[in-house]
GROMACS .gro file of C-alpha atoms in nm:
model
  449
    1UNK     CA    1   0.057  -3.145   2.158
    2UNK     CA    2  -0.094  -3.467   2.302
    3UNK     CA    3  -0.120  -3.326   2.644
    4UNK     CA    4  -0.312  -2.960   2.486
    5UNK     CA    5  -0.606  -3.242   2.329
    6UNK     CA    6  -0.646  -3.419   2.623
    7UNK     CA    7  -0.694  -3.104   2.821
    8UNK     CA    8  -0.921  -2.955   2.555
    9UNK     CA    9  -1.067  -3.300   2.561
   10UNK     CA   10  -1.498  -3.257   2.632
   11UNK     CA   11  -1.652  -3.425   2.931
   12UNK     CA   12  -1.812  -3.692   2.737
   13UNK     CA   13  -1.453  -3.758   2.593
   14UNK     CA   14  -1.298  -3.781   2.920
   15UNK     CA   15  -1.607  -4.033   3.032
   16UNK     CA   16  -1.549  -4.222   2.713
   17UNK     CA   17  -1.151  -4.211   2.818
   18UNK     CA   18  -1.222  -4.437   3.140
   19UNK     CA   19  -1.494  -4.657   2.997
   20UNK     CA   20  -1.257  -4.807   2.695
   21UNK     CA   21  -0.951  -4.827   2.845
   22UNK     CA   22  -0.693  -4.889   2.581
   23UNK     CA   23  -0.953  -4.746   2.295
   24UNK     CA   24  -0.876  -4.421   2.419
   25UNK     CA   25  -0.509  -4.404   2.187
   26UNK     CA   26  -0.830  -4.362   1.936
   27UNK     CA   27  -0.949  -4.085   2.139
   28UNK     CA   28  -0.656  -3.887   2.134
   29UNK     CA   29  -0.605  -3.907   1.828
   30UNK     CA   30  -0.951  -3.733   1.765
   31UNK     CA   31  -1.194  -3.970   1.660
   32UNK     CA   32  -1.536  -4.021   1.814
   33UNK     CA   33  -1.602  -4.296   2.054
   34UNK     CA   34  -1.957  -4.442   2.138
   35UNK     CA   35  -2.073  -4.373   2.456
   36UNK     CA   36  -2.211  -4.655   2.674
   37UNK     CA   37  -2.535  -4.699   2.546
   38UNK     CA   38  -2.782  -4.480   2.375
   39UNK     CA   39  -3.152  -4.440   2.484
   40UNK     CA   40  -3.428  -4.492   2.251
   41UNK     CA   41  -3.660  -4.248   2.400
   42UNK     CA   42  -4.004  -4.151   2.277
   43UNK     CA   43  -4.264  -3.921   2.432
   44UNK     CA   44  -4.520  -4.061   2.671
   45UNK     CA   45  -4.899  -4.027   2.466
   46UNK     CA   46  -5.112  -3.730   2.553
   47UNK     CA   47  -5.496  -3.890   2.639
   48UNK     CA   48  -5.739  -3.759   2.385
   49UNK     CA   49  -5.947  -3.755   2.666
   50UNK     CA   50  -6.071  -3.750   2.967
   51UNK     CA   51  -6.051  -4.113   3.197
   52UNK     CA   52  -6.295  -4.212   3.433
   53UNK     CA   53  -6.324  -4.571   3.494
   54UNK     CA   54  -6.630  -4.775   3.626
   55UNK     CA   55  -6.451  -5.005   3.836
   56UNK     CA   56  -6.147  -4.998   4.036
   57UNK     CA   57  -5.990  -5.247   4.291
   58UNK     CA   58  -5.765  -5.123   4.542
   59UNK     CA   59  -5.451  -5.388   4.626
   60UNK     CA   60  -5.285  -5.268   4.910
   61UNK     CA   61  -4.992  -5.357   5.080
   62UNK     CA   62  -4.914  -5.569   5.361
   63UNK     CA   63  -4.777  -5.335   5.696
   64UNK     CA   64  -4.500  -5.435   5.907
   65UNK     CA   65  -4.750  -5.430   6.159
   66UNK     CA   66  -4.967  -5.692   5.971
   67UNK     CA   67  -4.724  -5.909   5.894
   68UNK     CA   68  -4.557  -5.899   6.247
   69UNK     CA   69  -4.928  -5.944   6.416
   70UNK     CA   70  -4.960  -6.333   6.170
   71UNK     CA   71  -4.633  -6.433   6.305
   72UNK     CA   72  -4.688  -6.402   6.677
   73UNK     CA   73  -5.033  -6.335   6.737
   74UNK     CA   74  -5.194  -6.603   6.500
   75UNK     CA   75  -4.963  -6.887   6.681
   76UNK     CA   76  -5.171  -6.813   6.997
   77UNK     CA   77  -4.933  -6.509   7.140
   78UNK     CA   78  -5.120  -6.319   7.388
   79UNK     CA   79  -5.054  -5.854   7.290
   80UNK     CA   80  -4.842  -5.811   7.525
   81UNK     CA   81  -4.592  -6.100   7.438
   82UNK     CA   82  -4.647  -5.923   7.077
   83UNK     CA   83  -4.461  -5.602   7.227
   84UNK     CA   84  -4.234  -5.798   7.425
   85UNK     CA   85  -4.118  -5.965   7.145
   86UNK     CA   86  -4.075  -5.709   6.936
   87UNK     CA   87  -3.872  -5.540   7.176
   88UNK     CA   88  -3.663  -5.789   7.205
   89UNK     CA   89  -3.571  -5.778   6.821
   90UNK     CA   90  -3.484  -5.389   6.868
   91UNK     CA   91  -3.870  -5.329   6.711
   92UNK     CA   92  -4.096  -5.047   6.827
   93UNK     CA   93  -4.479  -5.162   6.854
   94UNK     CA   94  -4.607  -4.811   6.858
   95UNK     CA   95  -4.395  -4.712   6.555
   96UNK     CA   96  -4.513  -4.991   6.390
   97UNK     CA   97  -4.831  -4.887   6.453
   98UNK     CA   98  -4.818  -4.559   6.401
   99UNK     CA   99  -4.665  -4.661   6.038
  100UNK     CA  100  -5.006  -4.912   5.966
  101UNK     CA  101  -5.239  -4.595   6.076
  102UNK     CA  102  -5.078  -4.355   5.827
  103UNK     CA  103  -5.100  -4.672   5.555
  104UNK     CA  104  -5.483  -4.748   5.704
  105UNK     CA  105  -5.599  -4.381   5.672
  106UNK     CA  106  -5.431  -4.290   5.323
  107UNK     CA  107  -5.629  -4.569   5.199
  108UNK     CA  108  -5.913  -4.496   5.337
  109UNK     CA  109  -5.892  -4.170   5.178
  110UNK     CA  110  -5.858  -4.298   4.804
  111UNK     CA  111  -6.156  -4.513   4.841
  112UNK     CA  112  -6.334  -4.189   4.987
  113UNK     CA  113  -6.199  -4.008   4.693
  114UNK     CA  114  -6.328  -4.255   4.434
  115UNK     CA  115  -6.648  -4.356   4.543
  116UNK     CA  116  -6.725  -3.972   4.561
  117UNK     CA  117  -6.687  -3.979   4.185
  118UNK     CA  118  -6.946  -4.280   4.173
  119UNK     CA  119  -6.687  -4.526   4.082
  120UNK     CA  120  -6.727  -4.898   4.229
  121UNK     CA  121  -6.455  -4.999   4.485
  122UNK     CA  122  -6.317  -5.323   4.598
  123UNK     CA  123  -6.067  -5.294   4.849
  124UNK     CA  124  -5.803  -5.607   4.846
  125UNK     CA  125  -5.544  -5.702   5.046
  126UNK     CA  126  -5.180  -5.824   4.830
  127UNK     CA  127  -5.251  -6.186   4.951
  128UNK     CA  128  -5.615  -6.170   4.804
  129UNK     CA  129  -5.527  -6.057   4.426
  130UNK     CA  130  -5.573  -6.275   4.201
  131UNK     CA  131  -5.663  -6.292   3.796
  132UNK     CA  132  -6.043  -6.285   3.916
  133UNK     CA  133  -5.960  -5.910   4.065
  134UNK     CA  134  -5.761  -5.835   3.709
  135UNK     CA  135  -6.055  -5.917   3.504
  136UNK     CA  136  -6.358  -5.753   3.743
  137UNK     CA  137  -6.145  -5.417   3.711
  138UNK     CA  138  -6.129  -5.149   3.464
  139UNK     CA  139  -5.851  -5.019   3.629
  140UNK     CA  140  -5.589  -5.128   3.933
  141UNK     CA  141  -5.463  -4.856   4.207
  142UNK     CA  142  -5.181  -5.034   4.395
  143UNK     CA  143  -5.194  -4.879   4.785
  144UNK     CA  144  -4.836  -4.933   4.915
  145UNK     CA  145  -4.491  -4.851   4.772
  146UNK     CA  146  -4.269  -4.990   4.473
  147UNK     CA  147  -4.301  -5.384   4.562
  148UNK     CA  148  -4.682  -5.355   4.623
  149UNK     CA  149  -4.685  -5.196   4.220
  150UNK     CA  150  -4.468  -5.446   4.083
  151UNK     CA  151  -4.724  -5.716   4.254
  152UNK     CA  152  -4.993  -5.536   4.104
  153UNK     CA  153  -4.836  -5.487   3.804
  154UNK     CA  154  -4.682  -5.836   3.740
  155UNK     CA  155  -5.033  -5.981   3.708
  156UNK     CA  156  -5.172  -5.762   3.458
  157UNK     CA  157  -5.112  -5.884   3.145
  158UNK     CA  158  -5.341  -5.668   2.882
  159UNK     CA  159  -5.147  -5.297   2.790
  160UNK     CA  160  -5.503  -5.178   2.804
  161UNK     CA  161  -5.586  -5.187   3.147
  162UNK     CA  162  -5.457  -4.850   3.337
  163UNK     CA  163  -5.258  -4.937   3.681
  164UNK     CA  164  -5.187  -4.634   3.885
  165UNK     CA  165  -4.952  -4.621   4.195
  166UNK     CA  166  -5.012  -4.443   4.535
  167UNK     CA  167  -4.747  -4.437   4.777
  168UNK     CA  168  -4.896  -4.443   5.102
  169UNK     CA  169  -4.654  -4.383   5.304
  170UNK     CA  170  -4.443  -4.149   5.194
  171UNK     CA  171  -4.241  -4.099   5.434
  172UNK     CA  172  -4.085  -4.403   5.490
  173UNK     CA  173  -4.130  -4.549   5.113
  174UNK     CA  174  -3.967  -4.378   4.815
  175UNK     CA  175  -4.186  -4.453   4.555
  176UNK     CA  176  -4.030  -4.448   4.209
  177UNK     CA  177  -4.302  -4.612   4.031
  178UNK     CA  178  -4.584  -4.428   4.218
  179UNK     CA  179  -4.731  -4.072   4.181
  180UNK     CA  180  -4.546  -3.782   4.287
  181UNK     CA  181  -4.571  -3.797   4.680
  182UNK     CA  182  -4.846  -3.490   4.718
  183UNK     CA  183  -5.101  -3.679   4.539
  184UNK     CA  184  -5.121  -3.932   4.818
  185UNK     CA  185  -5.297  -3.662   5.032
  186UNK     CA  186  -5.444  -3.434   4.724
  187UNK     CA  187  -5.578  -3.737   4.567
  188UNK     CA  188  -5.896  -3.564   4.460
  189UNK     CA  189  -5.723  -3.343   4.271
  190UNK     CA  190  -5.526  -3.657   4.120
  191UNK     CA  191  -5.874  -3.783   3.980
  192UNK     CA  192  -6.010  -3.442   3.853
  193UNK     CA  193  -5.657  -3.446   3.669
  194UNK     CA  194  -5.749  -3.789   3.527
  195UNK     CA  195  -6.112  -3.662   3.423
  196UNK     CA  196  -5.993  -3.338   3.256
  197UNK     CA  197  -5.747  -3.536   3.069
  198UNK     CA  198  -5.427  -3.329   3.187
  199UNK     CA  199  -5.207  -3.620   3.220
  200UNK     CA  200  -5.040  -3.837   2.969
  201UNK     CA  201  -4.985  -4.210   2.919
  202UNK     CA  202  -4.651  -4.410   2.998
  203UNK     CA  203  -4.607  -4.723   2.844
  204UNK     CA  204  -4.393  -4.891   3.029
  205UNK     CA  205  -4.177  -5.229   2.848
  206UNK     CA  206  -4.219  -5.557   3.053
  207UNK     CA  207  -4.040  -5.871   3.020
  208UNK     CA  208  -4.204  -6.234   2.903
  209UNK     CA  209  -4.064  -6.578   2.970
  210UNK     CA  210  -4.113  -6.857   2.793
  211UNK     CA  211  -3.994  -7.220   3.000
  212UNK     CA  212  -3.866  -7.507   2.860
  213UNK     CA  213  -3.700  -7.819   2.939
  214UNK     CA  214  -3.655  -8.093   3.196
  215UNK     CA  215  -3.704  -8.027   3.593
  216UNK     CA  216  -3.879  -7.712   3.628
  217UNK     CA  217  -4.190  -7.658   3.801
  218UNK     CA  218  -4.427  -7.334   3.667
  219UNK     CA  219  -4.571  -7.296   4.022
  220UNK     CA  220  -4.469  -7.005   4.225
  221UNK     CA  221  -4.344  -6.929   4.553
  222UNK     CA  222  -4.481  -6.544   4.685
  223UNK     CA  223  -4.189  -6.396   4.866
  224UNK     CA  224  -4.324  -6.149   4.969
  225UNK     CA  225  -4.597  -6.227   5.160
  226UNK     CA  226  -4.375  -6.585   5.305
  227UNK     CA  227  -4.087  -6.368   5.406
  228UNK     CA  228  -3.906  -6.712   5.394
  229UNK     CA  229  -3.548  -6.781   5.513
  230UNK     CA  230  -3.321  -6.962   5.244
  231UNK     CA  231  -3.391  -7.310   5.370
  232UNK     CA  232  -3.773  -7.213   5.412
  233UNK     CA  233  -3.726  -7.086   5.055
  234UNK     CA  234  -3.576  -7.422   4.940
  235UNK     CA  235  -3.874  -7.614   5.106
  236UNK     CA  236  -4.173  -7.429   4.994
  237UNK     CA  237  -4.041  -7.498   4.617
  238UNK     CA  238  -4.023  -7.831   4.688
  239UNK     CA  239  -4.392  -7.840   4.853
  240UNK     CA  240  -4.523  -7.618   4.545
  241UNK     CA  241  -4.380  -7.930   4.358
  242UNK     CA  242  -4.536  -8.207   4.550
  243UNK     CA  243  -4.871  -8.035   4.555
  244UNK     CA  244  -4.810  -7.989   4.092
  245UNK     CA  245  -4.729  -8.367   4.128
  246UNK     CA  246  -4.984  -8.501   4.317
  247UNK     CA  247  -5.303  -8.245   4.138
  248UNK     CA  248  -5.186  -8.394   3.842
  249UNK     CA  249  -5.046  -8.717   3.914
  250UNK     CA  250  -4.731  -8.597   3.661
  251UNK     CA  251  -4.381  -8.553   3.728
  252UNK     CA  252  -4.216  -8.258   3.594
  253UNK     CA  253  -4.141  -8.413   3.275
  254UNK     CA  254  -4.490  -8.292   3.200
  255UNK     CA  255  -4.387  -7.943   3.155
  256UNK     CA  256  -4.078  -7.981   2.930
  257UNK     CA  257  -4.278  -7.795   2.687
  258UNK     CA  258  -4.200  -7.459   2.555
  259UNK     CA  259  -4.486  -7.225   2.790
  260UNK     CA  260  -4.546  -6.892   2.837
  261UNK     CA  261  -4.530  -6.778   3.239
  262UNK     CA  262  -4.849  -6.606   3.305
  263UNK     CA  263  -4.665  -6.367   3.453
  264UNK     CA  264  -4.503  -6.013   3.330
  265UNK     CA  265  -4.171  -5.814   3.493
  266UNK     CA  266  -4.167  -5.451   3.511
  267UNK     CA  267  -3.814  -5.479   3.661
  268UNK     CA  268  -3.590  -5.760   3.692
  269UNK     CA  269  -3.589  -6.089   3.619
  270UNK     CA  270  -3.279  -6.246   3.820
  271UNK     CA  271  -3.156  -6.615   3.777
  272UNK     CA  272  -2.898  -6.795   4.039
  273UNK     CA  273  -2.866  -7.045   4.340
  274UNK     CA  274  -3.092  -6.984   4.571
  275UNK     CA  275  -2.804  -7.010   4.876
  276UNK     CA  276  -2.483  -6.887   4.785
  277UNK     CA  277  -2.338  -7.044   5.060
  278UNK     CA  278  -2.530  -7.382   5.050
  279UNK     CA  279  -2.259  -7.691   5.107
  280UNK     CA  280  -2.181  -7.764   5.456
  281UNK     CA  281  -1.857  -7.988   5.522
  282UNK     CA  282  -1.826  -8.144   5.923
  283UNK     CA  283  -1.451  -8.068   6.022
  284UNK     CA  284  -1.301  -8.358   6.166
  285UNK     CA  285  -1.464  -8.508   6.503
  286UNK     CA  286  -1.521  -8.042   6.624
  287UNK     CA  287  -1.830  -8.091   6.378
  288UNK     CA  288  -1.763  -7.740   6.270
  289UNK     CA  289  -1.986  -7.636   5.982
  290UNK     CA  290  -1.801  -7.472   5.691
  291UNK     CA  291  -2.008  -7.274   5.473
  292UNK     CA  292  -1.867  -7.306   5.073
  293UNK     CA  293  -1.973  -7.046   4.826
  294UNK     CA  294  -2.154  -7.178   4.558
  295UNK     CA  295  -2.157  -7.023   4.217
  296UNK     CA  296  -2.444  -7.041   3.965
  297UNK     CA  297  -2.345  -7.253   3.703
  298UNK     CA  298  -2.554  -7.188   3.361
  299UNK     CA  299  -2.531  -7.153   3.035
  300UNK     CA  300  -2.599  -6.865   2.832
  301UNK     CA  301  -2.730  -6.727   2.463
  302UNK     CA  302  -2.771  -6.360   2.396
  303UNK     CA  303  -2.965  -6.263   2.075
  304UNK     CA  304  -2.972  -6.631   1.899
  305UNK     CA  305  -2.612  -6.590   1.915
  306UNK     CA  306  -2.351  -6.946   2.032
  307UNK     CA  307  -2.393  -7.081   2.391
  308UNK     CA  308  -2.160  -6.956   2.678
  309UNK     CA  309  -2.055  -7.166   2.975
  310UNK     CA  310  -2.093  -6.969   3.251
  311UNK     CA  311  -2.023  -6.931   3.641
  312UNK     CA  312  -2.111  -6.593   3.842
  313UNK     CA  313  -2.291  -6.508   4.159
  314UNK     CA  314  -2.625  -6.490   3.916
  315UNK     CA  315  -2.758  -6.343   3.589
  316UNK     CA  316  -3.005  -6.014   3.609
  317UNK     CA  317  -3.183  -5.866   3.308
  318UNK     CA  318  -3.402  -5.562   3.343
  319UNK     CA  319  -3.594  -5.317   3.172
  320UNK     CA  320  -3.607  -4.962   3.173
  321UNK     CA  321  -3.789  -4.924   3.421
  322UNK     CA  322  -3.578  -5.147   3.605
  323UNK     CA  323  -3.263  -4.956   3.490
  324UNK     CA  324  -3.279  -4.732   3.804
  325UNK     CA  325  -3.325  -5.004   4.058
  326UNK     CA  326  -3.125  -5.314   4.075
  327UNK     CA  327  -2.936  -5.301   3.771
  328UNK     CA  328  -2.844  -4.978   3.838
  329UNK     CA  329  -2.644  -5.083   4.163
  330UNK     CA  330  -2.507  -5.372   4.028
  331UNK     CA  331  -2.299  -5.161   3.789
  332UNK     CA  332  -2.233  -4.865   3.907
  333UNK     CA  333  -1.910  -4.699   4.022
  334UNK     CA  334  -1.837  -4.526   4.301
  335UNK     CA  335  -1.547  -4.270   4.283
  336UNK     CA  336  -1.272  -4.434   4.441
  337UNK     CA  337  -1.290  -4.676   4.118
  338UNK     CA  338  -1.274  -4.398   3.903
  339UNK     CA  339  -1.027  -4.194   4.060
  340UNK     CA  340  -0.772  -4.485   4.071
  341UNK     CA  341  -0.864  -4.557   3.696
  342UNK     CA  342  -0.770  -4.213   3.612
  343UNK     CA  343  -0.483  -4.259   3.779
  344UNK     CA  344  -0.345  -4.576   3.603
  345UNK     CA  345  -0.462  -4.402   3.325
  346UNK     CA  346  -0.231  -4.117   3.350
  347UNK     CA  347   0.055  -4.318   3.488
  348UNK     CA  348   0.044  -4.547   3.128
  349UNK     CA  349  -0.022  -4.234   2.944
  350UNK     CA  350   0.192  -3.955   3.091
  351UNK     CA  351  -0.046  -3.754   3.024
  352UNK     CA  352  -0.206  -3.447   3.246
  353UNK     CA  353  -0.548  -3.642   3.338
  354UNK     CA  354  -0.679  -3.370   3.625
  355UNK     CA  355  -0.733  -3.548   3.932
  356UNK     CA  356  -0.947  -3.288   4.131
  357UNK     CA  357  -1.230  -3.358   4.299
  358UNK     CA  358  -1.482  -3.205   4.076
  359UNK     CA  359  -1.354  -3.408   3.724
  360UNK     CA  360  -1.349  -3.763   3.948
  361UNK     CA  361  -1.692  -3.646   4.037
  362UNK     CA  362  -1.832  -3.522   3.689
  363UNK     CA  363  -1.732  -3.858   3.530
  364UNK     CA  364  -1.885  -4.091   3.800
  365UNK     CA  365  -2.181  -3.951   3.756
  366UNK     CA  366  -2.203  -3.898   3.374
  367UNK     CA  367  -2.148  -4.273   3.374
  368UNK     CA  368  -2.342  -4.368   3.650
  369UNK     CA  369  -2.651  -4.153   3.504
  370UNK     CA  370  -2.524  -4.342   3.133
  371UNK     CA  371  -2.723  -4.711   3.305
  372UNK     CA  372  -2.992  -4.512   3.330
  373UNK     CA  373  -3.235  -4.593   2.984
  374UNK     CA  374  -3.629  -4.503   2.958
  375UNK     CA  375  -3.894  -4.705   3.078
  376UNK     CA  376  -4.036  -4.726   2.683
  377UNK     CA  377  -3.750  -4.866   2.586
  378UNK     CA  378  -3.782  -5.257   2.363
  379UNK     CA  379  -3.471  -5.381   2.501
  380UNK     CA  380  -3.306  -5.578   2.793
  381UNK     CA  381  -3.017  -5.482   2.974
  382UNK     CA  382  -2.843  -5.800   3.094
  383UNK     CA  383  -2.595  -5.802   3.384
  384UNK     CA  384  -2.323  -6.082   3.471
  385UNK     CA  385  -2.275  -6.062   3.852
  386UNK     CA  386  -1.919  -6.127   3.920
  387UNK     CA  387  -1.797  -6.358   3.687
  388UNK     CA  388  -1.567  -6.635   3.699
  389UNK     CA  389  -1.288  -6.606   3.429
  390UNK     CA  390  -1.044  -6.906   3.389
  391UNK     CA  391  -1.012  -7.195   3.092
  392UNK     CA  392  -1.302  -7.356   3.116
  393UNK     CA  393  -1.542  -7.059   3.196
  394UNK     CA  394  -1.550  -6.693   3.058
  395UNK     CA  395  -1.754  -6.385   3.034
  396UNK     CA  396  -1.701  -6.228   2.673
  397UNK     CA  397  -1.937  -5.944   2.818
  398UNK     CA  398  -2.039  -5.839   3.156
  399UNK     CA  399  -2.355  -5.643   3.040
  400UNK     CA  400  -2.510  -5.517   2.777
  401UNK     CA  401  -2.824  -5.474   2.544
  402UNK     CA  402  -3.032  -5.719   2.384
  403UNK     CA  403  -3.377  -5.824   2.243
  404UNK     CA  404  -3.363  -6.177   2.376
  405UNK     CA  405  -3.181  -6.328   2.646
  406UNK     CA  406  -3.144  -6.747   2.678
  407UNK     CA  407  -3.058  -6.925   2.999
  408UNK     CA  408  -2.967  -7.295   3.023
  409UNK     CA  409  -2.954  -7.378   3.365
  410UNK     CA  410  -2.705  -7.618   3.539
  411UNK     CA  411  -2.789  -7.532   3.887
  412UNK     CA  412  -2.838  -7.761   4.176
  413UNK     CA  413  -3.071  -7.551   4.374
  414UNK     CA  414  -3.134  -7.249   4.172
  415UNK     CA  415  -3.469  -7.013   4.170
  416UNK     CA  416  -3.560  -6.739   3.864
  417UNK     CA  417  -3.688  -6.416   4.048
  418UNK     CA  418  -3.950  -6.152   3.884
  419UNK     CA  419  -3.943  -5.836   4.062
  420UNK     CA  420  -3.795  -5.935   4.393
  421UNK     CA  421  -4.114  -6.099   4.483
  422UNK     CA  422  -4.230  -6.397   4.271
  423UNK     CA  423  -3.991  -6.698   4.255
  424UNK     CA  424  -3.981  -6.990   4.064
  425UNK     CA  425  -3.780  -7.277   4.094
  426UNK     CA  426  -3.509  -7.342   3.810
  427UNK     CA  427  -3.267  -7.604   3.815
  428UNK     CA  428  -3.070  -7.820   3.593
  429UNK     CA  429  -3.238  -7.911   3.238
  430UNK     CA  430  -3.450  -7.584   3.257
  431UNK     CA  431  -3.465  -7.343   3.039
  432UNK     CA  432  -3.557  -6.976   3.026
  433UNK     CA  433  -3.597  -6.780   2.738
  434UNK     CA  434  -3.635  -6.380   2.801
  435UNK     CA  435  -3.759  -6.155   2.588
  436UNK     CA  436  -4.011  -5.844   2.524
  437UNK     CA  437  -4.353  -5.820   2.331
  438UNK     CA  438  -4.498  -5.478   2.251
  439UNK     CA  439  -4.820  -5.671   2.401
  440UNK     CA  440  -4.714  -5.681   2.750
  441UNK     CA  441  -4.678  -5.292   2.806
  442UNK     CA  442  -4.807  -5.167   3.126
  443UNK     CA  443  -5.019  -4.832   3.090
  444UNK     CA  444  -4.892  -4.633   3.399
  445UNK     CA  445  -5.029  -4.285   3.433
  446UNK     CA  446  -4.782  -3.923   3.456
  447UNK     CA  447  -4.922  -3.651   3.645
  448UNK     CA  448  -4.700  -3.404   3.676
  449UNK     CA  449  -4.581  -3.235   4.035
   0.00000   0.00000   0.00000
């Protein structure tokens, strides 16, 4: 009889099955189990509408090209040493090129398009954009791909100014958080859209944090536009320092105030050491380096709840939006992992658990597609990256929900991350406190395909 309910078991029942483990003597029994997590998902607003702003500034990214042109040819590298170069890293110069033209010429066209419609353009590069662009706009069109909108977005903090994404080069750059890919040529047609009103709004959640504590330092390092190795990454934080100590003439105990970064995540927010394998040990008189992992050591508070000692390979808490990017990978399984649950599974059962391809399938993806929450969603999904279990430290969860997130940090040389790009410098005495205010929304625009 036991065997006849599993088979007749749903698909959700038989995702449920592998998620809980040992909860599933519950399942078989016939009670309910919760699923993963639930979305809280509510309809994007239609525009009463039409929108036409006055003014909009253009960010756009920084090429390959670009970037590889202020590494060689700004330290005094003749062209063809450029090619030479690049050849010499496996690099092609002309597909480079041909990559910046196709970038160059899409945006182009959306200035075209806009100052057709007598609406005021200023054209800046990622480097330039600043709060001073943010205020002169009514509305911000990031020209690039995913990391050039989460720069764009990241500095916008009022929910009433509109930022719209244009992938502009399609082809190479997915996109995710841009409009659908024919709009990057049809662009016109984008903007009568927008004027008609036959779009709707997207509010998408962001994440706020407030800093506290000894030894931190609230100046930024840009990723991004650095490209910085680890130990270049461990020296510009501590030149961002000097420079905060000597404008001021104040150490860092100056900031051990509670403030509010004046900056917002649309994705991630990720805290660990900056070089997991940082310690280097001389062997005997060989001088061999030996590289030592180094785990982030922290402490951590979920939802006002008790302190946890922690140590993983970091801590990353996203939103919705974020849900389908880092996050995402962190936690999903791949099939193998479920097949040889199942397995075990029906080894400490004895029960019939089918082991075809199509079932292993079905319930990797019904739980993959389970991290997966909407981009309006108010809370944070937290993530433990591998944790270290023994009797001092423990994980009592790996992931899950929350509405605020705390982070004590006893790191030596750690860095908090927003959206891959921005990093600040957090080390021991800091503290982070993550959360979400219906204030920080990002209006994002959905025109459909």
């Amino acid at each position: 009889m036991v065997v006849c309910a599993f088979i007749r078991m749903s698909r959700r029942s038989v995702v449920n099955f592998v998620r809980l483990g040992t909860r599933a003597v519950s399942l078989l029994k016939g009670s309910s189990l919760r699923p993963f997590h639930t979305s809280v998902r509510t309809a994007a607003a239609q525009p009463k509408a039409g929108f036409k702003p006055g003014k909009v500034a253009v960010v756009t990214k920084t090429t390959r090209y670009e970037f590889e042109q202020q590494r060689y040819l700004y330290a005094g590298l003749s062209e063809e040493d450029f090619k030479q170069l690049l050849a010499m890293k496996g690099s092609s110069y002309s597909g480079l090129l041909e990559r910046h033209t196709i970038h160059t010429n899409n945006v182009e066209h959306i200035v075209r398009s806009l100052r057709r419609e007598g609406i005021e353009v200023r054209v800046v590069k990622r480097g330039e954009y600043d709060e001073e662009v943010v205020q002169w706009a009514d509305t911000i069109i990031s020209a690039g791909g995913d990391g050039t909108m989460l720069l764009v977005a990241s500095k916008v903090l009022s929910k009433d100014k509109p930022v719209v994404g244009v992938n502009t080069d399609p082809e190479r750059s997915e996109g995710h958080l841009c409009l659908p890919v024919r709009y990057t040529r049809a662009f016109p047609e984008a903007l009568q859209k927008l004027c008609r009103g036959e779009f709707r709004w997207l509010w998408r959640q962001r994440i706020r944090v407030h800093l506290e504590g000894t030894g931190i330092n609230p100046t930024s390092v840009d990723l991004h536009e650095q490209q910085l190795s680890l130990e270049q990454h461990s020296r510009a934080h501590r030149i961002t320092t000097m420079d905060s100590q000597q404008r001021t003439g104040m150490l860092h105990d100056s900031f051990s105030k509670t403030s509010l970064l004046p900056i917002r995540s649309l994705n991630e927010i990720f805290i660990g050491e900056s070089l997991s394998s940082r310690t280097k040990l001389n062997a005997f008189k060989l001088h061999v380096n030996l590289l030592l992992h180094r785990a982030s050591y922290y402490e951590i508070s979920v939802d006002d709840g008790p302190w946890e000692k922690q140590k993983s390979s970091g801590l990353s808490i996203c939103t919705g939006t974020g849900s389908k990017a880092w996050s995402y990978n962190i936690n999903k399984l791949a099939e193998q992992a479920v097949e040889e649950v199942l397995k075990i599974g029906k080894s400490q059962t004895g029960l019939d658990i089918p082991l075809n391809r199509d079932i292993i399938e079905m319930v990797t993806d019904e739980y993959n597609e389970s991290l997966v929450f909407s981009p309006d969603d108010r809370r944070l999904f937290y993530s433990i990256r591998e944790p270290i279990v023994n009797r001092v430290f423990w994980s009592s969860r790996q992931r899950g929900f929350a509405s605020r997130v705390s982070v004590r940090s006893r790191c030596w040389d750690a860095c908090m991350v927003v959206d891959g790009g921005t990093s600040f410098e957090f080390n021991d005495g800091a503290i982070a406190t993550v959360s979400m205010s219906e204030e920080d929304q990002l209006r994002t625009v959905v025109l459909e395909h």
